[in-house]
Amino acid sequence: MLNDLKDFLLNDFFVTGDPLILGSQVAIALSIVAIVFVLTYFKKWKWLWTEWLTTVDHKRIGIMYIIASLLMLFRGGVDALLMRVQLAAPQLEFLHADHYNQIFTTHGVIMILFMAMPLMFGLFNIVLPLQIGARDVAYPFLNALSFWLFFWGAMLFNVSFVIGGSPDTGWLAYPPLSGLQLSPGVGQDFYIWGIQISGIGSLATGINFVATILKMRAPGMKLMDMPMFAWSVLASCVTIMFAFPILTVTLFLLFLDRYLGAHFFTLDAGGNPMMYINLIWMWGHPEVYIVILPAFGIFSEVVSTFARKKLFGYKSMVFALMSISVASFFTWAHHFFTMGSGANVNAFFAITTMIIAIPTGVKVFNWLFTMFRGRITFSTPMLWTIAFIPCFVIGGMTGVLLSVAPADFQFHNSYFLIAHFHQVLIGGVVFGYFAGLYYWWPKLFGFKLHEGLGKWAFWFWNIGFYVCFMPQYVLGLMGMTRRFNEYDFDMGWQPLNIVSTVGAFLMGIAFIFQVWQIAHSIKFLKKEKTGDAWDGRTLEWSIPSPPPVYNFARLPQVSGRDPWWEEKQRIARGEQPSPLPPLEPIHMPKNSGIPFIMSFFWFVAGFGFVWDWKWMIIPGLAGVVICMLIRSFSYDTDYYISVEEIERTEAKLRGAY
Ligand code: HEA
Ligand code: HEM
Ligand SMILES: [Cu+2]
């Protein structure tokens, strides 16, 4: 009995063996011990619980999303560097095939679902309510629940590195490879449950922000007055609302196949793996637009702020965003042109794909026209925006090349494809979110990031990017295939691969610069005292940085676009500032520990499902239900901030200026 347990722990439960993995496990264990020690030593547990883990304040939730996503960027980045080391020389014995499979799978999943998505949600949370003049999102409790579902889902996925073994069937886990027969280990189950739990959180966030935009805008703000970032959030969240249910169902069916021996995606008993491939791309393709659309919104804000001009072509921009959101649901099959759907189907999907280039092009020209004859200042957010345009255009163009179905028979699954999507994901999504992070950082924390170090990071990212990924287009044309951990010397691929690896390390250095930049800026903190760090145009710049818990002491009255800019212009012309209505008590949601605890129970249940431990599944699910019941019967969920308290807070905040 004891021997069985020992066998199980050593052979199945704990991942052992590889010195590389062992080293990282020791590092993880030490970090956890260090964190627990620091929290205990400084007596910070209570603070952590009351101020952060139970918060329903959208700004704090946003900050937690951003911290989590930067940690995940680090992990995904280390995965990337490991792969690039392995590929630098032919037949290198650094990562064996099994290990390489695990790494590209976790890298892909983590970068898209646990880095890009939370960074995006972090920016939504911090910026959107402020931009539309709201005091919080429509459902603050649900917002906290979304965050913790994401967090515990991501934890479940990441735990597989230490316990049980990582998934290794690619970031979209095609069956039959991901079926029980070919992947009997628990890695695939960690994949299913980790993504499932966090995915439900993402769906809830999508619904929450659509409701917020439709119902919570400041008095007088028409939809067509909204800042462009708010439009991009709407476009992205509507896409989430339609795409994420498909993911939930698909993963659930895969779970039934693996857990109950159903045959949805098997080759026998009436199943069909192609059904999975269609379904997963019906989510997967919209997903890439879900993450790029908000980046388009950010660029629009940054361009008009730093060119000090109204955004060119507002209406066409709105139309472009919304039409991409709709069109993204009609292109999914371009991911499997080679899988035998036939010429007509391929032609249909090739054309729908190409059509997306049109609204995207409209946006690019709008940004260029906004900059044209503007008085541009080259602060870091603007630098990221300017670097994004050529990078994204090249990446988009190669996408159009891929969409030519007959040509795709050549490009498919080659490094040409790898280069395409990294170019749009890094040059578009990552650069975009960085622009947003640098832009809204002072609003969030009340100080600017050090510009000099930021510029170093900027150049390292950019040069590193081109050095890393441009050679990959050529490698793709030379025949190098994705997801291979080694190649033959005779192929002649080594020189370009070495260049590519050097580029990857330059990006690694860039990341270090950013960490240094943040540390340096905190140490030599220069408070940003105006609340309006960049001479902004939209409502978030009209309140102090960081904003008080209720954001706006009085809800702003809006008439037209760029309300804060217009107000500043009026005052500059010597007109009276708009009159202020009297203060009123503010209705606010109360903090709650339920989102954290309920999501933790989901984690427990998920872990139980992974190992098929009923004794763990049942209490896990029971915990979830009990949390729901407690919430349904709790009526003490809100409070009012009195006028005196608002006056005191405002006096203190304004007094600081
Ligand atoms: C942010 C993410 C993102 C974005 C924005 C895009 C944007 C586009 N993608 Fe990409 N794509 C991915 C992420 C993304 N892609 C990923 C992750 C994969 C691989 C997944 C995997 O297999 O693992 C992939 C794979 C992929 C394939 C599958 C190839 C294969 O597997 O063989 C195809 C094929 O059509 C494609 C096409 C396109 C097109 C046409 C666009 C267009 O939207 C681009 C539009 C933009 C422009 C064209 C530039 C600006 C426009 C102008 C300046 C106007 C003038 C231009 C023209 C008229 C051409 N992509
Ligand atoms: C920091 C620089 C990065 C480097 C050097 C890098 C490198 C790589 C490498 C080497 C692969 C595996 C290629 C293969 O063998 O098939 C890969 C795959 C992938 N990367 Fe990256 N990457 C980086 C950043 C990103 C980012 C920011 C994202 C997403 C936002 C991303 C998403 C993906 C995806 C989805 C895959 C496919 C995984 C799969 O095949 O299942 N990468 N990357
Ligand atoms: Cu696609």
PDB file of C-alpha atoms in Angstrom, residues 371-589:
ATOM      1  CA  MET A 371      -0.513  62.177 -37.291  1.00  0.00           C
ATOM      2  CA  PHE A 372      -0.266  64.190 -40.487  1.00  0.00           C
ATOM      3  CA  ARG A 373       0.545  67.812 -39.629  1.00  0.00           C
ATOM      4  CA  GLY A 374       0.149  67.084 -35.917  1.00  0.00           C
ATOM      5  CA  ARG A 375       2.536  68.460 -33.310  1.00  0.00           C
ATOM      6  CA  ILE A 376       3.825  65.054 -32.321  1.00  0.00           C
ATOM      7  CA  THR A 377       5.685  64.413 -29.072  1.00  0.00           C
ATOM      8  CA  PHE A 378       7.696  61.215 -29.015  1.00  0.00           C
ATOM      9  CA  SER A 379       7.010  59.896 -25.532  1.00  0.00           C
ATOM     10  CA  THR A 380       7.156  56.145 -24.984  1.00  0.00           C
ATOM     11  CA  PRO A 381       3.460  55.404 -25.643  1.00  0.00           C
ATOM     12  CA  MET A 382       3.766  57.177 -28.975  1.00  0.00           C
ATOM     13  CA  LEU A 383       6.988  55.367 -29.849  1.00  0.00           C
ATOM     14  CA  TRP A 384       5.255  52.024 -29.431  1.00  0.00           C
ATOM     15  CA  THR A 385       2.451  53.230 -31.648  1.00  0.00           C
ATOM     16  CA  ILE A 386       4.742  54.428 -34.390  1.00  0.00           C
ATOM     17  CA  ALA A 387       6.719  51.182 -34.293  1.00  0.00           C
ATOM     18  CA  PHE A 388       3.550  49.164 -34.442  1.00  0.00           C
ATOM     19  CA  ILE A 389       2.349  50.503 -37.784  1.00  0.00           C
ATOM     20  CA  PRO A 390       5.046  49.137 -40.141  1.00  0.00           C
ATOM     21  CA  CYS A 391       5.396  45.971 -38.084  1.00  0.00           C
ATOM     22  CA  PHE A 392       1.705  45.190 -38.139  1.00  0.00           C
ATOM     23  CA  VAL A 393       1.330  46.084 -41.797  1.00  0.00           C
ATOM     24  CA  ILE A 394       4.055  43.597 -42.762  1.00  0.00           C
ATOM     25  CA  GLY A 395       2.508  40.941 -40.518  1.00  0.00           C
ATOM     26  CA  GLY A 396      -0.942  41.635 -41.924  1.00  0.00           C
ATOM     27  CA  MET A 397       0.322  41.465 -45.491  1.00  0.00           C
ATOM     28  CA  THR A 398       1.897  38.071 -44.926  1.00  0.00           C
ATOM     29  CA  GLY A 399      -1.463  37.049 -43.482  1.00  0.00           C
ATOM     30  CA  VAL A 400      -3.028  37.988 -46.784  1.00  0.00           C
ATOM     31  CA  LEU A 401      -0.420  35.852 -48.547  1.00  0.00           C
ATOM     32  CA  LEU A 402      -1.390  32.931 -46.315  1.00  0.00           C
ATOM     33  CA  SER A 403      -5.027  33.470 -47.163  1.00  0.00           C
ATOM     34  CA  VAL A 404      -4.383  32.593 -50.800  1.00  0.00           C
ATOM     35  CA  ALA A 405      -5.547  29.013 -50.451  1.00  0.00           C
ATOM     36  CA  PRO A 406      -3.374  27.342 -53.099  1.00  0.00           C
ATOM     37  CA  ALA A 407      -0.281  29.146 -51.824  1.00  0.00           C
ATOM     38  CA  ASP A 408      -1.115  28.066 -48.303  1.00  0.00           C
ATOM     39  CA  PHE A 409      -0.459  24.474 -49.267  1.00  0.00           C
ATOM     40  CA  GLN A 410       3.151  25.620 -49.326  1.00  0.00           C
ATOM     41  CA  PHE A 411       3.141  27.946 -46.317  1.00  0.00           C
ATOM     42  CA  HIS A 412       0.944  25.961 -43.960  1.00  0.00           C
ATOM     43  CA  ASN A 413       2.659  24.832 -40.759  1.00  0.00           C
ATOM     44  CA  SER A 414       5.963  26.297 -41.896  1.00  0.00           C
ATOM     45  CA  TYR A 415       8.055  28.985 -40.233  1.00  0.00           C
ATOM     46  CA  PHE A 416       6.458  31.446 -42.618  1.00  0.00           C
ATOM     47  CA  LEU A 417       3.266  30.999 -40.616  1.00  0.00           C
ATOM     48  CA  ILE A 418       5.163  31.216 -37.317  1.00  0.00           C
ATOM     49  CA  ALA A 419       6.655  34.524 -38.457  1.00  0.00           C
ATOM     50  CA  HIS A 420       3.244  35.855 -39.567  1.00  0.00           C
ATOM     51  CA  PHE A 421       1.497  35.293 -36.326  1.00  0.00           C
ATOM     52  CA  HIS A 422       4.306  36.423 -34.089  1.00  0.00           C
ATOM     53  CA  GLN A 423       4.497  39.584 -36.113  1.00  0.00           C
ATOM     54  CA  VAL A 424       0.833  40.418 -35.606  1.00  0.00           C
ATOM     55  CA  LEU A 425       0.838  39.187 -32.022  1.00  0.00           C
ATOM     56  CA  ILE A 426       4.040  40.893 -30.911  1.00  0.00           C
ATOM     57  CA  GLY A 427       4.027  43.862 -33.288  1.00  0.00           C
ATOM     58  CA  GLY A 428       0.281  44.318 -32.827  1.00  0.00           C
ATOM     59  CA  VAL A 429      -0.960  42.951 -29.529  1.00  0.00           C
ATOM     60  CA  VAL A 430       2.117  43.173 -27.312  1.00  0.00           C
ATOM     61  CA  PHE A 431       3.281  46.535 -28.653  1.00  0.00           C
ATOM     62  CA  GLY A 432      -0.268  47.818 -28.423  1.00  0.00           C
ATOM     63  CA  TYR A 433      -0.744  46.777 -24.830  1.00  0.00           C
ATOM     64  CA  PHE A 434       2.657  48.209 -23.960  1.00  0.00           C
ATOM     65  CA  ALA A 435       1.592  51.505 -25.492  1.00  0.00           C
ATOM     66  CA  GLY A 436      -1.517  51.331 -23.310  1.00  0.00           C
ATOM     67  CA  LEU A 437       0.395  50.369 -20.200  1.00  0.00           C
ATOM     68  CA  TYR A 438       2.865  53.236 -20.592  1.00  0.00           C
ATOM     69  CA  TYR A 439       0.061  55.629 -21.452  1.00  0.00           C
ATOM     70  CA  TRP A 440      -2.249  54.805 -18.532  1.00  0.00           C
ATOM     71  CA  TRP A 441       0.448  53.950 -15.993  1.00  0.00           C
ATOM     72  CA  PRO A 442       0.446  57.475 -14.463  1.00  0.00           C
ATOM     73  CA  LYS A 443      -3.341  57.312 -14.135  1.00  0.00           C
ATOM     74  CA  LEU A 444      -3.065  54.019 -12.335  1.00  0.00           C
ATOM     75  CA  PHE A 445      -0.270  54.716  -9.925  1.00  0.00           C
ATOM     76  CA  GLY A 446       0.172  58.472  -9.911  1.00  0.00           C
ATOM     77  CA  PHE A 447       3.705  58.524 -11.326  1.00  0.00           C
ATOM     78  CA  LYS A 448       5.269  58.195 -14.750  1.00  0.00           C
ATOM     79  CA  LEU A 449       7.649  55.460 -15.774  1.00  0.00           C
ATOM     80  CA  HIS A 450      11.253  56.476 -16.409  1.00  0.00           C
ATOM     81  CA  GLU A 451      11.371  57.490 -20.073  1.00  0.00           C
ATOM     82  CA  GLY A 452      15.079  56.810 -20.695  1.00  0.00           C
ATOM     83  CA  LEU A 453      14.967  53.185 -19.589  1.00  0.00           C
ATOM     84  CA  GLY A 454      11.681  52.812 -21.432  1.00  0.00           C
ATOM     85  CA  LYS A 455      13.377  53.875 -24.643  1.00  0.00           C
ATOM     86  CA  TRP A 456      16.124  51.298 -24.156  1.00  0.00           C
ATOM     87  CA  ALA A 457      13.472  48.641 -23.685  1.00  0.00           C
ATOM     88  CA  PHE A 458      11.671  49.927 -26.743  1.00  0.00           C
ATOM     89  CA  TRP A 459      14.695  49.642 -29.013  1.00  0.00           C
ATOM     90  CA  PHE A 460      15.682  46.236 -27.729  1.00  0.00           C
ATOM     91  CA  TRP A 461      12.159  44.922 -28.291  1.00  0.00           C
ATOM     92  CA  ASN A 462      11.989  46.339 -31.788  1.00  0.00           C
ATOM     93  CA  ILE A 463      15.396  45.412 -33.076  1.00  0.00           C
ATOM     94  CA  GLY A 464      15.123  42.054 -31.341  1.00  0.00           C
ATOM     95  CA  PHE A 465      11.769  41.457 -32.965  1.00  0.00           C
ATOM     96  CA  TYR A 466      12.964  41.966 -36.537  1.00  0.00           C
ATOM     97  CA  VAL A 467      16.200  40.044 -35.973  1.00  0.00           C
ATOM     98  CA  CYS A 468      14.214  37.153 -34.519  1.00  0.00           C
ATOM     99  CA  PHE A 469      11.293  36.863 -36.891  1.00  0.00           C
ATOM    100  CA  MET A 470      12.336  38.174 -40.307  1.00  0.00           C
ATOM    101  CA  PRO A 471      14.709  35.231 -40.865  1.00  0.00           C
ATOM    102  CA  GLN A 472      11.821  32.914 -40.061  1.00  0.00           C
ATOM    103  CA  TYR A 473       9.924  33.979 -43.185  1.00  0.00           C
ATOM    104  CA  VAL A 474      12.938  32.849 -45.208  1.00  0.00           C
ATOM    105  CA  LEU A 475      13.304  29.661 -43.195  1.00  0.00           C
ATOM    106  CA  GLY A 476       9.668  28.914 -43.908  1.00  0.00           C
ATOM    107  CA  LEU A 477      10.232  29.298 -47.618  1.00  0.00           C
ATOM    108  CA  MET A 478      13.284  27.063 -47.295  1.00  0.00           C
ATOM    109  CA  GLY A 479      10.983  24.372 -45.958  1.00  0.00           C
ATOM    110  CA  MET A 480      11.501  24.531 -42.209  1.00  0.00           C
ATOM    111  CA  THR A 481       8.425  23.144 -40.445  1.00  0.00           C
ATOM    112  CA  ARG A 482       6.916  24.277 -37.149  1.00  0.00           C
ATOM    113  CA  ARG A 483       6.927  22.129 -34.002  1.00  0.00           C
ATOM    114  CA  PHE A 484      10.197  20.303 -34.818  1.00  0.00           C
ATOM    115  CA  ASN A 485      12.866  20.236 -32.168  1.00  0.00           C
ATOM    116  CA  GLU A 486      15.724  19.306 -34.480  1.00  0.00           C
ATOM    117  CA  TYR A 487      16.773  19.476 -38.086  1.00  0.00           C
ATOM    118  CA  ASP A 488      19.497  18.132 -40.285  1.00  0.00           C
ATOM    119  CA  PHE A 489      22.697  20.024 -40.889  1.00  0.00           C
ATOM    120  CA  ASP A 490      22.353  19.494 -44.659  1.00  0.00           C
ATOM    121  CA  MET A 491      19.206  21.595 -44.781  1.00  0.00           C
ATOM    122  CA  GLY A 492      21.300  24.755 -44.479  1.00  0.00           C
ATOM    123  CA  TRP A 493      18.978  26.284 -41.911  1.00  0.00           C
ATOM    124  CA  GLN A 494      21.498  26.878 -39.180  1.00  0.00           C
ATOM    125  CA  PRO A 495      22.778  30.412 -39.994  1.00  0.00           C
ATOM    126  CA  LEU A 496      19.322  31.965 -40.054  1.00  0.00           C
ATOM    127  CA  ASN A 497      18.301  30.058 -36.956  1.00  0.00           C
ATOM    128  CA  ILE A 498      21.253  31.465 -35.053  1.00  0.00           C
ATOM    129  CA  VAL A 499      20.284  34.975 -36.103  1.00  0.00           C
ATOM    130  CA  SER A 500      16.738  34.305 -34.964  1.00  0.00           C
ATOM    131  CA  THR A 501      17.890  33.050 -31.565  1.00  0.00           C
ATOM    132  CA  VAL A 502      20.041  36.157 -31.078  1.00  0.00           C
ATOM    133  CA  GLY A 503      16.962  38.268 -31.786  1.00  0.00           C
ATOM    134  CA  ALA A 504      14.960  36.345 -29.196  1.00  0.00           C
ATOM    135  CA  PHE A 505      17.592  37.106 -26.572  1.00  0.00           C
ATOM    136  CA  LEU A 506      17.531  40.792 -27.482  1.00  0.00           C
ATOM    137  CA  MET A 507      13.820  40.729 -26.609  1.00  0.00           C
ATOM    138  CA  GLY A 508      14.720  38.965 -23.374  1.00  0.00           C
ATOM    139  CA  ILE A 509      17.073  41.856 -22.571  1.00  0.00           C
ATOM    140  CA  ALA A 510      14.281  44.279 -23.413  1.00  0.00           C
ATOM    141  CA  PHE A 511      12.080  42.625 -20.815  1.00  0.00           C
ATOM    142  CA  ILE A 512      14.830  43.015 -18.205  1.00  0.00           C
ATOM    143  CA  PHE A 513      15.000  46.706 -19.065  1.00  0.00           C
ATOM    144  CA  GLN A 514      11.288  46.977 -18.404  1.00  0.00           C
ATOM    145  CA  VAL A 515      11.560  45.323 -15.016  1.00  0.00           C
ATOM    146  CA  TRP A 516      14.450  47.657 -14.223  1.00  0.00           C
ATOM    147  CA  GLN A 517      12.416  50.593 -15.470  1.00  0.00           C
ATOM    148  CA  ILE A 518       9.524  49.800 -13.151  1.00  0.00           C
ATOM    149  CA  ALA A 519      11.837  49.249 -10.156  1.00  0.00           C
ATOM    150  CA  HIS A 520      13.741  52.450 -10.882  1.00  0.00           C
ATOM    151  CA  SER A 521      10.578  54.509 -11.306  1.00  0.00           C
ATOM    152  CA  ILE A 522       9.196  53.263  -8.009  1.00  0.00           C
ATOM    153  CA  LYS A 523      12.459  53.968  -6.187  1.00  0.00           C
ATOM    154  CA  PHE A 524      12.877  57.510  -7.498  1.00  0.00           C
ATOM    155  CA  LEU A 525       9.189  58.155  -7.467  1.00  0.00           C
ATOM    156  CA  LYS A 526       8.276  61.481  -9.027  1.00  0.00           C
ATOM    157  CA  LYS A 527       4.639  62.068  -8.249  1.00  0.00           C
ATOM    158  CA  GLU A 528       2.547  63.095 -11.189  1.00  0.00           C
ATOM    159  CA  LYS A 529       0.565  65.910  -9.681  1.00  0.00           C
ATOM    160  CA  THR A 530      -1.890  67.118 -12.283  1.00  0.00           C
ATOM    161  CA  GLY A 531      -3.906  63.959 -12.854  1.00  0.00           C
ATOM    162  CA  ASP A 532      -3.503  64.776 -16.549  1.00  0.00           C
ATOM    163  CA  ALA A 533      -0.058  63.392 -17.321  1.00  0.00           C
ATOM    164  CA  TRP A 534      -0.118  63.727 -21.117  1.00  0.00           C
ATOM    165  CA  ASP A 535      -2.521  66.614 -21.624  1.00  0.00           C
ATOM    166  CA  GLY A 536      -5.208  64.092 -22.447  1.00  0.00           C
ATOM    167  CA  ARG A 537      -8.554  64.377 -24.177  1.00  0.00           C
ATOM    168  CA  THR A 538     -10.874  61.907 -22.484  1.00  0.00           C
ATOM    169  CA  LEU A 539     -12.581  61.796 -19.091  1.00  0.00           C
ATOM    170  CA  GLU A 540     -10.059  59.619 -17.251  1.00  0.00           C
ATOM    171  CA  TRP A 541      -7.641  62.570 -17.293  1.00  0.00           C
ATOM    172  CA  SER A 542     -10.114  64.880 -15.577  1.00  0.00           C
ATOM    173  CA  ILE A 543      -9.791  63.158 -12.183  1.00  0.00           C
ATOM    174  CA  PRO A 544      -6.806  62.766  -9.820  1.00  0.00           C
ATOM    175  CA  SER A 545      -4.219  60.013 -10.278  1.00  0.00           C
ATOM    176  CA  PRO A 546      -4.682  57.481  -8.847  1.00  0.00           C
ATOM    177  CA  PRO A 547      -8.433  58.055  -8.747  1.00  0.00           C
ATOM    178  CA  PRO A 548     -10.395  57.738  -5.481  1.00  0.00           C
ATOM    179  CA  VAL A 549     -12.432  54.580  -4.985  1.00  0.00           C
ATOM    180  CA  TYR A 550     -15.586  56.200  -6.392  1.00  0.00           C
ATOM    181  CA  ASN A 551     -13.708  57.651  -9.428  1.00  0.00           C
ATOM    182  CA  PHE A 552     -15.908  60.687 -10.040  1.00  0.00           C
ATOM    183  CA  ALA A 553     -17.163  62.802  -7.145  1.00  0.00           C
ATOM    184  CA  ARG A 554     -19.844  64.039  -9.547  1.00  0.00           C
ATOM    185  CA  LEU A 555     -20.812  62.151 -12.663  1.00  0.00           C
ATOM    186  CA  PRO A 556     -19.596  64.256 -15.584  1.00  0.00           C
ATOM    187  CA  GLN A 557     -22.151  65.764 -17.955  1.00  0.00           C
ATOM    188  CA  VAL A 558     -20.993  65.015 -21.501  1.00  0.00           C
ATOM    189  CA  SER A 559     -21.921  66.616 -24.780  1.00  0.00           C
ATOM    190  CA  GLY A 560     -19.740  65.518 -27.666  1.00  0.00           C
ATOM    191  CA  ARG A 561     -16.394  63.813 -28.176  1.00  0.00           C
ATOM    192  CA  ASP A 562     -13.149  64.487 -26.280  1.00  0.00           C
ATOM    193  CA  PRO A 563     -15.052  66.153 -23.406  1.00  0.00           C
ATOM    194  CA  TRP A 564     -12.023  66.851 -21.207  1.00  0.00           C
ATOM    195  CA  TRP A 565     -10.076  68.428 -24.078  1.00  0.00           C
ATOM    196  CA  GLU A 566     -13.039  70.596 -24.994  1.00  0.00           C
ATOM    197  CA  GLU A 567     -13.399  71.726 -21.387  1.00  0.00           C
ATOM    198  CA  LYS A 568      -9.713  72.670 -21.248  1.00  0.00           C
ATOM    199  CA  GLN A 569     -10.062  74.575 -24.515  1.00  0.00           C
ATOM    200  CA  ARG A 570     -13.037  76.488 -23.176  1.00  0.00           C
ATOM    201  CA  ILE A 571     -11.137  77.470 -20.046  1.00  0.00           C
ATOM    202  CA  ALA A 572      -8.116  78.479 -22.150  1.00  0.00           C
ATOM    203  CA  ARG A 573     -10.382  80.765 -24.150  1.00  0.00           C
ATOM    204  CA  GLY A 574     -11.323  82.451 -20.880  1.00  0.00           C
ATOM    205  CA  GLU A 575     -14.781  80.947 -20.639  1.00  0.00           C
ATOM    206  CA  GLN A 576     -16.200  79.800 -17.315  1.00  0.00           C
ATOM    207  CA  PRO A 577     -15.648  76.113 -16.426  1.00  0.00           C
ATOM    208  CA  SER A 578     -18.838  74.059 -16.599  1.00  0.00           C
ATOM    209  CA  PRO A 579     -20.887  74.562 -13.398  1.00  0.00           C
ATOM    210  CA  LEU A 580     -20.639  71.743 -10.832  1.00  0.00           C
ATOM    211  CA  PRO A 581     -23.823  70.119  -9.545  1.00  0.00           C
ATOM    212  CA  PRO A 582     -24.016  69.558  -5.752  1.00  0.00           C
ATOM    213  CA  LEU A 583     -22.426  66.413  -4.292  1.00  0.00           C
ATOM    214  CA  GLU A 584     -24.652  63.485  -3.491  1.00  0.00           C
ATOM    215  CA  PRO A 585     -23.992  60.310  -1.494  1.00  0.00           C
ATOM    216  CA  ILE A 586     -22.418  57.646  -3.712  1.00  0.00           C
ATOM    217  CA  HIS A 587     -23.745  54.117  -3.889  1.00  0.00           C
ATOM    218  CA  MET A 588     -20.920  51.552  -3.880  1.00  0.00           C
ATOM    219  CA  PRO A 589     -20.566  47.739  -3.863  1.00  0.00           C
TER     220      PRO A 589
END
